[in-house]
Amino acid sequence: MPAQLSADIVVIGSGIVGALAARRLAQQGASVLILEAGPRLESARIVAAFRNSPLKGNWMAPYPPSPWAPHPIYVPKDNGYLKQAGPYPYPAEYIRAVGGTTWHWAAQAWRLVPNDVRIKSLYGVGVDWPLTYEELDPWYQEAEEILGVAGADNTGSPRQHPFPMEPVAEPWSMRRFRERLAPAYPVVANTVARNSRGYDGRPACVGNNSCQPICPVNAQYLGINAVEAAEAAGAKLVPNAVVYRIEHDAKGRIAALHYYAPDKSEHRVTGKTFILAANGIESPKLLLLSASSKYPNGLANSSGMVGRHLMDHPSTSLTFYADEELWLGRGPQSPSSINTLRDGAFRSQHAPYRLDFTNISQVYGVTNDLIKEGVYGAEFEKQLRWRAARQVNVKNVLEVLPNPDNRIALSAEKDAMGIPKPEAHYAIDDYTRRAAEVSKADFARIAELMGGTGLRYSAEGQFANNQHITGTMSMGNDPASSVVDAFGRTHDHENLFVCSTGVMPTAATMNSTLTAVALALRTAEHILPAKQARAATAHAGREADLA
Amino acid sequence: MATNLPGSIGTRCDSPVDPSRRRLLAGLLTAYTASLIPWALAQPAPHADRGAFTALSAILVGRQALDAAQATRLYDALAAAHPNFPADVQALLALINERHIDPLQLQGVLDGEHSPLAPLPRQIVSAWCLGVIGSGEGARCVAYETALNAVIVADVLKPPTYAYGSYGSWAAKPNT
């Protein structure tokens, strides 16, 4: 490897967001270099690692962190990478590897609802985004066509053009929820980057029911597909390149990146434009790490907001037995949800939420429960079948408002490369807690309509995390209160952009990936506009495909 | 892929019997335990420790048949992980033989008496039903598709990572 690399565009991070920005820029003829801290992974090895894992309930088990680019692991014990400053734990999970965290996702590819970007104006809470839903719409469409998104029109998110694909076939279990909860609750198909037919060389779903930790057949779009597309468009990728400093010049422009190889040899990469796309935790960490005499609080941080406004989606849930056999585990893991509570006047009082039904096989969990309870003999088989057929779960996906006290900071503790670890400061406020309380009535009603017995609510005051890391580099028009502008350009450094879920100023109620991809495509267009002729051709092609 | 799936597992302990060593599992059982696993009476048990493991396993997991090759694998793994394993297995089987303990009551009895054998049923059931030996950081997986929790539901579900079927096949009512 040469001691120094250079490109027009240098992207830090090879997750779905950074890789799709890289792809688009490479398609416009720019030389693009992607630096990824982690190693390349192989799908078949991930599948084998899961099958051989003694901890089938721990979906991070097939993704052991590399020593030079650690990521948080909590089971069977906390590896101590993401330090917890409290008061509430924030056990985020993500993957530092080529392709990033969407190796391991449920392919939920949701749009926001239009009011999500105006909650300050409409409800007096949070902040407004510096752009409208209508401005996002074409970028959502472009993202959906790249990822191959299957969805229905009845989820509350308007669109100008059709989805690339019909919704994925509804599992029997979800059909029964839909039929039995109507008309009290409309249960609709989730919007997913999962194929309901062959799309872009990848097959239709065949129901492996392991979307997390890995789709073995690539029926769902993965970050590695984005990387391969970027490389096909001409982008170069350096794996195992742990960027530890962003270097600026006297004028405040970014001049170079410095990275360690696993042997801790130091490398310098120059470029004209830099894109930080290392996720909502590693990206602010790197900005803070890059403090200099000119920027003592870190880069892009004249507002003091880098790392702040950390948000995610906490969940509480209800598990119960339905009064009929539903057999979760047939088809994809997360097929259906209730979307009517994503918006409303109540948002001035409490958080909105989505209600999500799992279709994850219950066999593993039930087996563990039976062993824990000491159910042996003939009763074991009988109970396993009875519970696995009937056990269901509904959870809420709650909005968290931006709060500067919730933040990612640098820990005093360092990783094996001598780089400070990230430290999470997090709390869940009353706005979110009130919604969790309100949703209990929904849980109870849903259980009632399903003839539920054995109701088990998640423990009072306990929230599961959903790994939708948002807000740590928020976009806004005011440089005093935000990190990047509406196009993802840092207010402080003309040639430094951020593509990440971290730029989202509010978290809304939806998985954040599609919005981050849409924003990244918009950023890429802003950096280097698509050639008009090519754009027209592409659009015509899409029209033909849809016809 | 189909050959790896639970459906292909032998469902009887039908390894050939050596007539010169016609010691049967029945010899390790009382009338009470034999009533729990009547199929086992005629099974060969040339090795008392392994025979006791097969009998105790069958009682604990409540199956009327167990795969012989899997039994060998699990026994070896459990014996390697727990030095006293063969003696403990014999002791627990003897306890059930003598006291006619209902499998459903067994854990409560052992826990209530603070028996040193109390961890044993969970170790054996975890091995058969989860395919896991040990726990925490020392845990390891010795079976997945052939673990009993997959086998018991194999008529309805595939173990996660295995394809359920052609696109949309999950839309139909489960055929149980």
PDB file of N, CA and C in Angstrom, chain A residues 481-526:
ATOM      1  N   SER A 481     -26.460  26.530  16.416  1.00  0.00           N
ATOM      2  CA  SER A 481     -27.172  25.449  17.097  1.00  0.00           C
ATOM      3  C   SER A 481     -27.140  24.124  16.337  1.00  0.00           C
ATOM      4  N   SER A 482     -26.410  24.070  15.225  1.00  0.00           N
ATOM      5  CA  SER A 482     -26.365  22.831  14.448  1.00  0.00           C
ATOM      6  C   SER A 482     -24.950  22.612  13.920  1.00  0.00           C
ATOM      7  N   VAL A 483     -24.700  21.411  13.435  1.00  0.00           N
ATOM      8  CA  VAL A 483     -23.346  21.026  13.003  1.00  0.00           C
ATOM      9  C   VAL A 483     -23.202  21.121  11.491  1.00  0.00           C
ATOM     10  N   VAL A 484     -24.257  20.698  10.775  1.00  0.00           N
ATOM     11  CA  VAL A 484     -24.211  20.739   9.306  1.00  0.00           C
ATOM     12  C   VAL A 484     -25.412  21.527   8.776  1.00  0.00           C
ATOM     13  N   ASP A 485     -25.296  21.980   7.523  1.00  0.00           N
ATOM     14  CA  ASP A 485     -26.419  22.677   6.905  1.00  0.00           C
ATOM     15  C   ASP A 485     -27.376  21.664   6.272  1.00  0.00           C
ATOM     16  N   ALA A 486     -28.348  22.182   5.561  1.00  0.00           N
ATOM     17  CA  ALA A 486     -29.394  21.304   5.011  1.00  0.00           C
ATOM     18  C   ALA A 486     -28.850  20.339   3.968  1.00  0.00           C
ATOM     19  N   PHE A 487     -27.648  20.580   3.495  1.00  0.00           N
ATOM     20  CA  PHE A 487     -27.045  19.674   2.512  1.00  0.00           C
ATOM     21  C   PHE A 487     -25.957  18.801   3.136  1.00  0.00           C
ATOM     22  N   GLY A 488     -25.833  18.838   4.433  1.00  0.00           N
ATOM     23  CA  GLY A 488     -24.851  17.988   5.096  1.00  0.00           C
ATOM     24  C   GLY A 488     -23.453  18.585   5.162  1.00  0.00           C
ATOM     25  N   ARG A 489     -23.313  19.821   4.692  1.00  0.00           N
ATOM     26  CA  ARG A 489     -21.994  20.452   4.761  1.00  0.00           C
ATOM     27  C   ARG A 489     -21.788  21.009   6.169  1.00  0.00           C
ATOM     28  N   THR A 490     -20.626  20.745   6.762  1.00  0.00           N
ATOM     29  CA  THR A 490     -20.371  21.287   8.088  1.00  0.00           C
ATOM     30  C   THR A 490     -20.318  22.812   7.994  1.00  0.00           C
ATOM     31  N   HIS A 491     -20.912  23.461   8.990  1.00  0.00           N
ATOM     32  CA  HIS A 491     -20.910  24.923   8.964  1.00  0.00           C
ATOM     33  C   HIS A 491     -19.488  25.485   9.014  1.00  0.00           C
ATOM     34  N   ASP A 492     -18.578  24.726   9.635  1.00  0.00           N
ATOM     35  CA  ASP A 492     -17.242  25.266   9.902  1.00  0.00           C
ATOM     36  C   ASP A 492     -16.197  24.948   8.849  1.00  0.00           C
ATOM     37  N   HIS A 493     -16.451  23.938   8.021  1.00  0.00           N
ATOM     38  CA  HIS A 493     -15.414  23.487   7.085  1.00  0.00           C
ATOM     39  C   HIS A 493     -16.060  23.273   5.719  1.00  0.00           C
ATOM     40  N   GLU A 494     -15.676  24.119   4.800  1.00  0.00           N
ATOM     41  CA  GLU A 494     -16.353  24.159   3.495  1.00  0.00           C
ATOM     42  C   GLU A 494     -16.342  22.823   2.763  1.00  0.00           C
ATOM     43  N   ASN A 495     -15.254  22.062   2.929  1.00  0.00           N
ATOM     44  CA  ASN A 495     -15.138  20.811   2.158  1.00  0.00           C
ATOM     45  C   ASN A 495     -15.290  19.558   3.012  1.00  0.00           C
ATOM     46  N   LEU A 496     -15.987  19.713   4.135  1.00  0.00           N
ATOM     47  CA  LEU A 496     -16.286  18.537   4.969  1.00  0.00           C
ATOM     48  C   LEU A 496     -17.800  18.363   5.091  1.00  0.00           C
ATOM     49  N   PHE A 497     -18.278  17.219   4.627  1.00  0.00           N
ATOM     50  CA  PHE A 497     -19.706  16.894   4.665  1.00  0.00           C
ATOM     51  C   PHE A 497     -19.925  15.702   5.597  1.00  0.00           C
ATOM     52  N   VAL A 498     -21.146  15.604   6.110  1.00  0.00           N
ATOM     53  CA  VAL A 498     -21.501  14.449   6.928  1.00  0.00           C
ATOM     54  C   VAL A 498     -22.688  13.738   6.289  1.00  0.00           C
ATOM     55  N   CYS A 499     -22.543  12.442   6.066  1.00  0.00           N
ATOM     56  CA  CYS A 499     -23.644  11.597   5.598  1.00  0.00           C
ATOM     57  C   CYS A 499     -23.871  10.537   6.672  1.00  0.00           C
ATOM     58  N   SER A 500     -25.001  10.634   7.340  1.00  0.00           N
ATOM     59  CA  SER A 500     -25.195   9.776   8.514  1.00  0.00           C
ATOM     60  C   SER A 500     -26.600   9.953   9.058  1.00  0.00           C
ATOM     61  N   THR A 501     -27.082   8.954   9.763  1.00  0.00           N
ATOM     62  CA  THR A 501     -28.305   9.153  10.537  1.00  0.00           C
ATOM     63  C   THR A 501     -28.084  10.248  11.578  1.00  0.00           C
ATOM     64  N   GLY A 502     -26.826  10.506  11.896  1.00  0.00           N
ATOM     65  CA  GLY A 502     -26.487  11.534  12.882  1.00  0.00           C
ATOM     66  C   GLY A 502     -26.868  12.943  12.468  1.00  0.00           C
ATOM     67  N   VAL A 503     -27.118  13.197  11.191  1.00  0.00           N
ATOM     68  CA  VAL A 503     -27.492  14.561  10.780  1.00  0.00           C
ATOM     69  C   VAL A 503     -28.982  14.827  10.995  1.00  0.00           C
ATOM     70  N   MET A 504     -29.752  13.795  11.286  1.00  0.00           N
ATOM     71  CA  MET A 504     -31.199  13.990  11.461  1.00  0.00           C
ATOM     72  C   MET A 504     -31.452  14.818  12.724  1.00  0.00           C
ATOM     73  N   PRO A 505     -32.147  15.941  12.609  1.00  0.00           N
ATOM     74  CA  PRO A 505     -32.346  16.808  13.779  1.00  0.00           C
ATOM     75  C   PRO A 505     -33.353  16.259  14.778  1.00  0.00           C
ATOM     76  N   THR A 506     -34.244  15.385  14.294  1.00  0.00           N
ATOM     77  CA  THR A 506     -35.173  14.691  15.193  1.00  0.00           C
ATOM     78  C   THR A 506     -35.241  13.231  14.749  1.00  0.00           C
ATOM     79  N   ALA A 507     -35.738  12.394  15.639  1.00  0.00           N
ATOM     80  CA  ALA A 507     -35.666  10.951  15.377  1.00  0.00           C
ATOM     81  C   ALA A 507     -36.956  10.376  14.802  1.00  0.00           C
ATOM     82  N   ALA A 508     -38.082  11.114  14.955  1.00  0.00           N
ATOM     83  CA  ALA A 508     -39.393  10.608  14.524  1.00  0.00           C
ATOM     84  C   ALA A 508     -39.624   9.207  15.080  1.00  0.00           C
ATOM     85  N   THR A 509     -40.391   8.404  14.363  1.00  0.00           N
ATOM     86  CA  THR A 509     -40.737   7.082  14.906  1.00  0.00           C
ATOM     87  C   THR A 509     -40.275   5.957  13.993  1.00  0.00           C
ATOM     88  N   MET A 510     -39.497   6.310  12.980  1.00  0.00           N
ATOM     89  CA  MET A 510     -39.176   5.306  11.986  1.00  0.00           C
ATOM     90  C   MET A 510     -37.687   4.989  11.974  1.00  0.00           C
ATOM     91  N   ASN A 511     -37.384   3.765  11.633  1.00  0.00           N
ATOM     92  CA  ASN A 511     -35.993   3.359  11.431  1.00  0.00           C
ATOM     93  C   ASN A 511     -35.335   4.395  10.518  1.00  0.00           C
ATOM     94  N   SER A 512     -34.117   4.771  10.835  1.00  0.00           N
ATOM     95  CA  SER A 512     -33.534   5.977  10.256  1.00  0.00           C
ATOM     96  C   SER A 512     -32.749   5.757   8.966  1.00  0.00           C
ATOM     97  N   THR A 513     -32.533   4.511   8.568  1.00  0.00           N
ATOM     98  CA  THR A 513     -31.608   4.257   7.458  1.00  0.00           C
ATOM     99  C   THR A 513     -32.038   4.917   6.151  1.00  0.00           C
ATOM    100  N   LEU A 514     -33.288   4.737   5.755  1.00  0.00           N
ATOM    101  CA  LEU A 514     -33.691   5.264   4.448  1.00  0.00           C
ATOM    102  C   LEU A 514     -33.569   6.781   4.408  1.00  0.00           C
ATOM    103  N   THR A 515     -33.941   7.442   5.491  1.00  0.00           N
ATOM    104  CA  THR A 515     -33.822   8.898   5.519  1.00  0.00           C
ATOM    105  C   THR A 515     -32.359   9.319   5.388  1.00  0.00           C
ATOM    106  N   ALA A 516     -31.471   8.601   6.071  1.00  0.00           N
ATOM    107  CA  ALA A 516     -30.051   8.940   5.971  1.00  0.00           C
ATOM    108  C   ALA A 516     -29.524   8.702   4.561  1.00  0.00           C
ATOM    109  N   VAL A 517     -29.972   7.641   3.912  1.00  0.00           N
ATOM    110  CA  VAL A 517     -29.538   7.385   2.534  1.00  0.00           C
ATOM    111  C   VAL A 517     -30.059   8.493   1.615  1.00  0.00           C
ATOM    112  N   ALA A 518     -31.327   8.855   1.788  1.00  0.00           N
ATOM    113  CA  ALA A 518     -31.905   9.917   0.951  1.00  0.00           C
ATOM    114  C   ALA A 518     -31.124  11.222   1.127  1.00  0.00           C
ATOM    115  N   LEU A 519     -30.835  11.562   2.370  1.00  0.00           N
ATOM    116  CA  LEU A 519     -30.075  12.788   2.625  1.00  0.00           C
ATOM    117  C   LEU A 519     -28.667  12.695   2.028  1.00  0.00           C
ATOM    118  N   ALA A 520     -28.069  11.509   2.087  1.00  0.00           N
ATOM    119  CA  ALA A 520     -26.715  11.332   1.546  1.00  0.00           C
ATOM    120  C   ALA A 520     -26.705  11.492   0.025  1.00  0.00           C
ATOM    121  N   LEU A 521     -27.745  10.978  -0.622  1.00  0.00           N
ATOM    122  CA  LEU A 521     -27.828  11.130  -2.083  1.00  0.00           C
ATOM    123  C   LEU A 521     -27.986  12.618  -2.430  1.00  0.00           C
ATOM    124  N   ARG A 522     -28.753  13.309  -1.591  1.00  0.00           N
ATOM    125  CA  ARG A 522     -28.945  14.747  -1.800  1.00  0.00           C
ATOM    126  C   ARG A 522     -27.617  15.491  -1.584  1.00  0.00           C
ATOM    127  N   THR A 523     -26.866  15.058  -0.587  1.00  0.00           N
ATOM    128  CA  THR A 523     -25.550  15.656  -0.350  1.00  0.00           C
ATOM    129  C   THR A 523     -24.624  15.404  -1.541  1.00  0.00           C
ATOM    130  N   ALA A 524     -24.645  14.179  -2.039  1.00  0.00           N
ATOM    131  CA  ALA A 524     -23.796  13.843  -3.186  1.00  0.00           C
ATOM    132  C   ALA A 524     -24.147  14.711  -4.390  1.00  0.00           C
ATOM    133  N   GLU A 525     -25.430  14.913  -4.602  1.00  0.00           N
ATOM    134  CA  GLU A 525     -25.874  15.787  -5.705  1.00  0.00           C
ATOM    135  C   GLU A 525     -25.386  17.212  -5.493  1.00  0.00           C
ATOM    136  N   HIS A 526     -25.389  17.641  -4.246  1.00  0.00           N
ATOM    137  CA  HIS A 526     -24.949  19.001  -3.934  1.00  0.00           C
ATOM    138  C   HIS A 526     -23.443  19.151  -4.182  1.00  0.00           C
TER     139      HIS A 526
END
